[in-house]
GROMACS .gro file of C-alpha atoms in nm:
model
  226
    1MET     CA    1   0.009   1.361   2.041
    2PRO     CA    2  -0.322   1.163   2.058
    3ILE     CA    3  -0.416   1.301   1.715
    4VAL     CA    4  -0.076   1.211   1.572
    5ARG     CA    5  -0.099   0.862   1.720
    6ALA     CA    6  -0.445   0.815   1.572
    7LEU     CA    7  -0.316   0.920   1.232
    8VAL     CA    8  -0.028   0.675   1.264
    9ALA     CA    9  -0.280   0.403   1.344
   10VAL     CA   10  -0.479   0.480   1.030
   11VAL     CA   11  -0.169   0.491   0.811
   12THR     CA   12  -0.034   0.174   0.974
   13VAL     CA   13  -0.353  -0.012   0.882
   14LEU     CA   14  -0.308   0.096   0.520
   15SER     CA   15   0.060   0.012   0.532
   16MET     CA   16   0.010  -0.335   0.679
   17LEU     CA   17  -0.223  -0.402   0.390
   18VAL     CA   18   0.071  -0.378   0.156
   19VAL     CA   19   0.331  -0.536   0.378
   20ALA     CA   20   0.213  -0.893   0.430
   21GLU     CA   21   0.506  -1.132   0.406
   22ARG     CA   22   0.500  -1.415   0.158
   23ALA     CA   23   0.353  -1.739   0.286
   24ASP     CA   24   0.679  -1.933   0.267
   25GLY     CA   25   0.886  -1.650   0.411
   26SER     CA   26   1.114  -1.680   0.711
   27PRO     CA   27   0.922  -1.676   1.043
   28LEU     CA   28   1.199  -1.456   1.181
   29SER     CA   29   1.154  -1.210   0.894
   30ARG     CA   30   0.780  -1.197   0.957
   31ALA     CA   31   0.824  -1.150   1.332
   32ARG     CA   32   1.074  -0.869   1.285
   33THR     CA   33   0.846  -0.698   1.034
   34ARG     CA   34   0.561  -0.705   1.284
   35ASP     CA   35   0.797  -0.571   1.553
   36GLY     CA   36   0.895  -0.291   1.315
   37TYR     CA   37   0.533  -0.187   1.275
   38ALA     CA   38   0.482  -0.187   1.651
   39LEU     CA   39   0.772   0.058   1.678
   40ALA     CA   40   0.624   0.273   1.399
   41TYR     CA   41   0.295   0.289   1.588
   42ASP     CA   42   0.489   0.425   1.887
   43LEU     CA   43   0.646   0.686   1.654
   44GLN     CA   44   0.990   0.528   1.695
   45PHE     CA   45   1.074   0.549   1.326
   46ALA     CA   46   1.452   0.512   1.358
   47ALA     CA   47   1.417   0.197   1.569
   48CYS     CA   48   1.147   0.072   1.332
   49LEU     CA   49   1.370   0.105   1.027
   50ALA     CA   50   1.656  -0.069   1.209
   51MET     CA   51   1.424  -0.360   1.289
   52LEU     CA   52   1.303  -0.379   0.930
   53GLU     CA   53   1.662  -0.393   0.806
   54LYS     CA   54   1.709  -0.694   1.033
   55ALA     CA   55   1.392  -0.845   0.888
   56ALA     CA   56   1.533  -0.805   0.537
   57GLU     CA   57   1.857  -0.973   0.646
   58ALA     CA   58   1.659  -1.268   0.785
   59ASP     CA   59   1.513  -1.346   0.441
   60SER     CA   60   1.678  -1.188   0.141
   61LEU     CA   61   1.403  -1.314  -0.093
   62ASP     CA   62   1.107  -1.172   0.099
   63PRO     CA   63   0.954  -0.855  -0.055
   64GLY     CA   64   0.773  -0.781   0.273
   65PRO     CA   65   1.049  -0.609   0.471
   66GLN     CA   66   1.155  -0.390   0.179
   67ARG     CA   67   0.794  -0.292   0.118
   68ALA     CA   68   0.763  -0.221   0.490
   69ILE     CA   69   1.062   0.013   0.471
   70ALA     CA   70   0.895   0.193   0.183
   71ALA     CA   71   0.562   0.208   0.371
   72VAL     CA   72   0.717   0.349   0.689
   73THR     CA   73   0.910   0.602   0.481
   74TRP     CA   74   0.579   0.699   0.321
   75MET     CA   75   0.437   0.754   0.668
   76GLU     CA   76   0.729   0.980   0.759
   77MET     CA   77   0.680   1.178   0.440
   78LEU     CA   78   0.310   1.229   0.510
   79PHE     CA   79   0.396   1.387   0.844
   80ALA     CA   80   0.674   1.595   0.689
   81GLN     CA   81   0.428   1.728   0.430
   82GLY     CA   82   0.153   1.803   0.680
   83VAL     CA   83  -0.004   1.455   0.673
   84ALA     CA   84  -0.276   1.514   0.413
   85THR     CA   85  -0.492   1.769   0.239
   86PHE     CA   86  -0.797   1.929   0.399
   87GLU     CA   87  -1.017   1.718   0.173
   88ALA     CA   88  -0.873   1.402   0.326
   89PHE     CA   89  -0.995   1.507   0.671
   90THR     CA   90  -1.341   1.613   0.551
   91GLY     CA   91  -1.395   1.288   0.366
   92GLU     CA   92  -1.384   1.446   0.023
   93MET     CA   93  -1.166   1.339  -0.267
   94SER     CA   94  -0.999   1.582  -0.504
   95ASN     CA   95  -1.087   1.512  -0.866
   96THR     CA   96  -0.762   1.643  -1.007
   97ASP     CA   97  -0.394   1.634  -0.930
   98VAL     CA   98  -0.310   1.818  -0.608
   99ALA     CA   99  -0.014   2.049  -0.552
  100ARG     CA  100   0.177   1.890  -0.265
  101PRO     CA  101   0.478   2.020  -0.071
  102VAL     CA  102   0.810   1.890  -0.200
  103ALA     CA  103   0.899   1.569  -0.019
  104PRO     CA  104   1.229   1.563   0.174
  105PRO     CA  105   1.484   1.434  -0.082
  106ALA     CA  106   1.642   1.182   0.157
  107LEU     CA  107   1.304   1.024   0.235
  108ALA     CA  108   1.200   1.025  -0.131
  109ASP     CA  109   1.525   0.850  -0.226
  110ARG     CA  110   1.479   0.591   0.050
  111PHE     CA  111   1.125   0.520  -0.064
  112ARG     CA  112   1.228   0.476  -0.427
  113ARG     CA  113   1.511   0.238  -0.337
  114ALA     CA  114   1.293   0.028  -0.108
  115ILE     CA  115   0.995   0.008  -0.344
  116ALA     CA  116   1.223  -0.078  -0.635
  117GLU     CA  117   1.379  -0.361  -0.434
  118ALA     CA  118   1.038  -0.483  -0.320
  119THR     CA  119   0.923  -0.481  -0.683
  120ARG     CA  120   1.230  -0.679  -0.791
  121LEU     CA  121   1.182  -0.938  -0.517
  122ALA     CA  122   0.809  -0.973  -0.586
  123ALA     CA  123   0.879  -1.025  -0.956
  124GLY     CA  124   1.141  -1.286  -0.867
  125GLN     CA  125   0.896  -1.470  -0.648
  126LEU     CA  126   0.644  -1.480  -0.933
  127VAL     CA  127   0.908  -1.630  -1.162
  128ARG     CA  128   0.984  -1.903  -0.909
  129LEU     CA  129   0.622  -1.992  -0.835
  130ASP     CA  130   0.311  -1.864  -1.011
  131ASP     CA  131   0.082  -1.895  -0.711
  132ALA     CA  132  -0.164  -1.677  -0.520
  133ASP     CA  133   0.097  -1.541  -0.283
  134ALA     CA  134   0.327  -1.432  -0.565
  135HIS     CA  135   0.048  -1.233  -0.727
  136TYR     CA  136  -0.049  -1.093  -0.388
  137GLN     CA  137   0.305  -0.963  -0.341
  138ILE     CA  138   0.299  -0.799  -0.685
  139GLY     CA  139  -0.038  -0.638  -0.611
  140ALA     CA  140   0.067  -0.520  -0.266
  141THR     CA  141   0.376  -0.350  -0.402
  142GLU     CA  142   0.189  -0.186  -0.688
  143ALA     CA  143  -0.079  -0.069  -0.443
  144LEU     CA  144   0.178   0.104  -0.225
  145GLY     CA  145   0.327   0.271  -0.531
  146ALA     CA  146  -0.015   0.398  -0.636
  147ILE     CA  147  -0.094   0.528  -0.286
  148TYR     CA  148   0.243   0.703  -0.274
  149GLY     CA  149   0.187   0.870  -0.609
  150ALA     CA  150  -0.155   0.998  -0.506
  151THR     CA  151  -0.073   1.111  -0.151
  152ILE     CA  152   0.288   1.230  -0.171
  153GLU     CA  153   0.319   1.344  -0.530
  154GLY     CA  154  -0.045   1.445  -0.576
  155ARG     CA  155  -0.074   1.240  -0.897
  156LEU     CA  156  -0.433   1.122  -0.884
  157LEU     CA  157  -0.481   1.044  -1.252
  158GLY     CA  158  -0.123   0.923  -1.291
  159SER     CA  159  -0.183   0.664  -1.020
  160PHE     CA  160  -0.462   0.495  -1.216
  161THR     CA  161  -0.224   0.282  -1.423
  162GLN     CA  162  -0.036   0.152  -1.121
  163GLY     CA  163  -0.362   0.106  -0.935
  164ARG     CA  164  -0.495  -0.104  -1.219
  165ARG     CA  165  -0.186  -0.327  -1.205
  166ALA     CA  166  -0.244  -0.373  -0.831
  167VAL     CA  167  -0.609  -0.463  -0.887
  168ALA     CA  168  -0.526  -0.706  -1.168
  169ALA     CA  169  -0.266  -0.882  -0.952
  170MET     CA  170  -0.507  -0.911  -0.658
  171GLU     CA  171  -0.776  -1.049  -0.887
  172ARG     CA  172  -0.530  -1.317  -1.006
  173ALA     CA  173  -0.444  -1.395  -0.643
  174ARG     CA  174  -0.815  -1.443  -0.565
  175GLN     CA  175  -0.861  -1.668  -0.867
  176ARG     CA  176  -0.577  -1.892  -0.751
  177ASP     CA  177  -0.684  -1.894  -0.387
  178PRO     CA  178  -1.042  -1.773  -0.321
  179GLY     CA  179  -0.986  -1.825   0.050
  180ARG     CA  180  -0.718  -1.558   0.067
  181ARG     CA  181  -0.951  -1.286   0.190
  182GLU     CA  182  -0.691  -1.016   0.255
  183SER     CA  183  -0.661  -0.961  -0.119
  184ALA     CA  184  -1.013  -0.817  -0.108
  185LEU     CA  185  -0.884  -0.510   0.078
  186VAL     CA  186  -0.699  -0.359  -0.220
  187LEU     CA  187  -0.994  -0.440  -0.444
  188GLY     CA  188  -1.242  -0.285  -0.203
  189MET     CA  189  -1.033   0.027  -0.143
  190SER     CA  190  -0.994   0.076  -0.517
  191GLU     CA  191  -1.365   0.036  -0.590
  192TYR     CA  192  -1.468   0.266  -0.307
  193THR     CA  193  -1.216   0.538  -0.397
  194VAL     CA  194  -1.326   0.543  -0.761
  195SER     CA  195  -1.692   0.550  -0.655
  196THR     CA  196  -1.637   0.879  -0.469
  197MET     CA  197  -1.496   1.062  -0.770
  198SER     CA  198  -1.679   1.285  -1.016
  199TRP     CA  199  -1.838   1.134  -1.326
  200PRO     CA  200  -1.559   1.248  -1.565
  201VAL     CA  201  -1.290   1.102  -1.339
  202ARG     CA  202  -1.486   0.778  -1.292
  203THR     CA  203  -1.508   0.755  -1.671
  204LEU     CA  204  -1.132   0.789  -1.702
  205ALA     CA  205  -1.090   0.528  -1.431
  206ARG     CA  206  -1.318   0.285  -1.616
  207LEU     CA  207  -1.122   0.340  -1.935
  208SER     CA  208  -0.806   0.245  -1.745
  209GLY     CA  209  -0.980  -0.069  -1.613
  210LEU     CA  210  -1.088   0.045  -1.266
  211SER     CA  211  -1.450   0.011  -1.158
  212GLY     CA  212  -1.621   0.207  -0.883
  213ASN     CA  213  -1.925   0.039  -0.730
  214ARG     CA  214  -1.974   0.141  -0.368
  215GLU     CA  215  -2.189  -0.158  -0.267
  216SER     CA  216  -1.940  -0.399  -0.419
  217ALA     CA  217  -1.658  -0.212  -0.246
  218LEU     CA  218  -1.820  -0.238   0.096
  219SER     CA  219  -1.881  -0.609   0.041
  220LEU     CA  220  -1.514  -0.661  -0.044
  221LEU     CA  221  -1.400  -0.461   0.258
  222GLN     CA  222  -1.631  -0.663   0.482
  223GLU     CA  223  -1.481  -0.981   0.340
  224ALA     CA  224  -1.131  -0.855   0.408
  225ALA     CA  225  -1.227  -0.759   0.763
  226THR     CA  226  -1.318  -1.121   0.839
   0.00000   0.00000   0.00000
């Protein structure tokens, strides 16, 4: 159980990265989303999802709760599949697609519905107001989709395109509001991940628009940590 809880903590940190509510969202929606993550940390997934449904009801325009549902479902699927590959625990990164166990259909369907709704709501927010938060929501949703593709479906190379969209959206968010430091987390994670890959894979990543400088990545992650 301590190991499982530690893994949940790590995954929750990654999930919260892509679950921040929009700045003008309902305070009740934000509070319920945070409560949902507290329940997920305690491994109470059913109660967590019920709380996130209430968060979505509190603000029907907020992409955060729907993305949270997708993120928590992703967490459940990681555990159902055996959490991660051996390379993930040894700190190594596979350079090719990885054969992963088939995800439980019900969880896969729930993830796809939630991420699709989060994508729709984020796009709607961008239409209403082209500001830093709108681009952050787009980037956060794309980031979760890329992480899902790489970890659940084993599509490393196939996740590059979605990862690039996440990076581009976060870069636009930073341009519009340089003080929004949390956007640096996706950028730093992307740079660091690419920097660990083999030269051929890094070349493919660069061609798709993703850079991989470790020093730059650590600087971005330090910025996000503040």
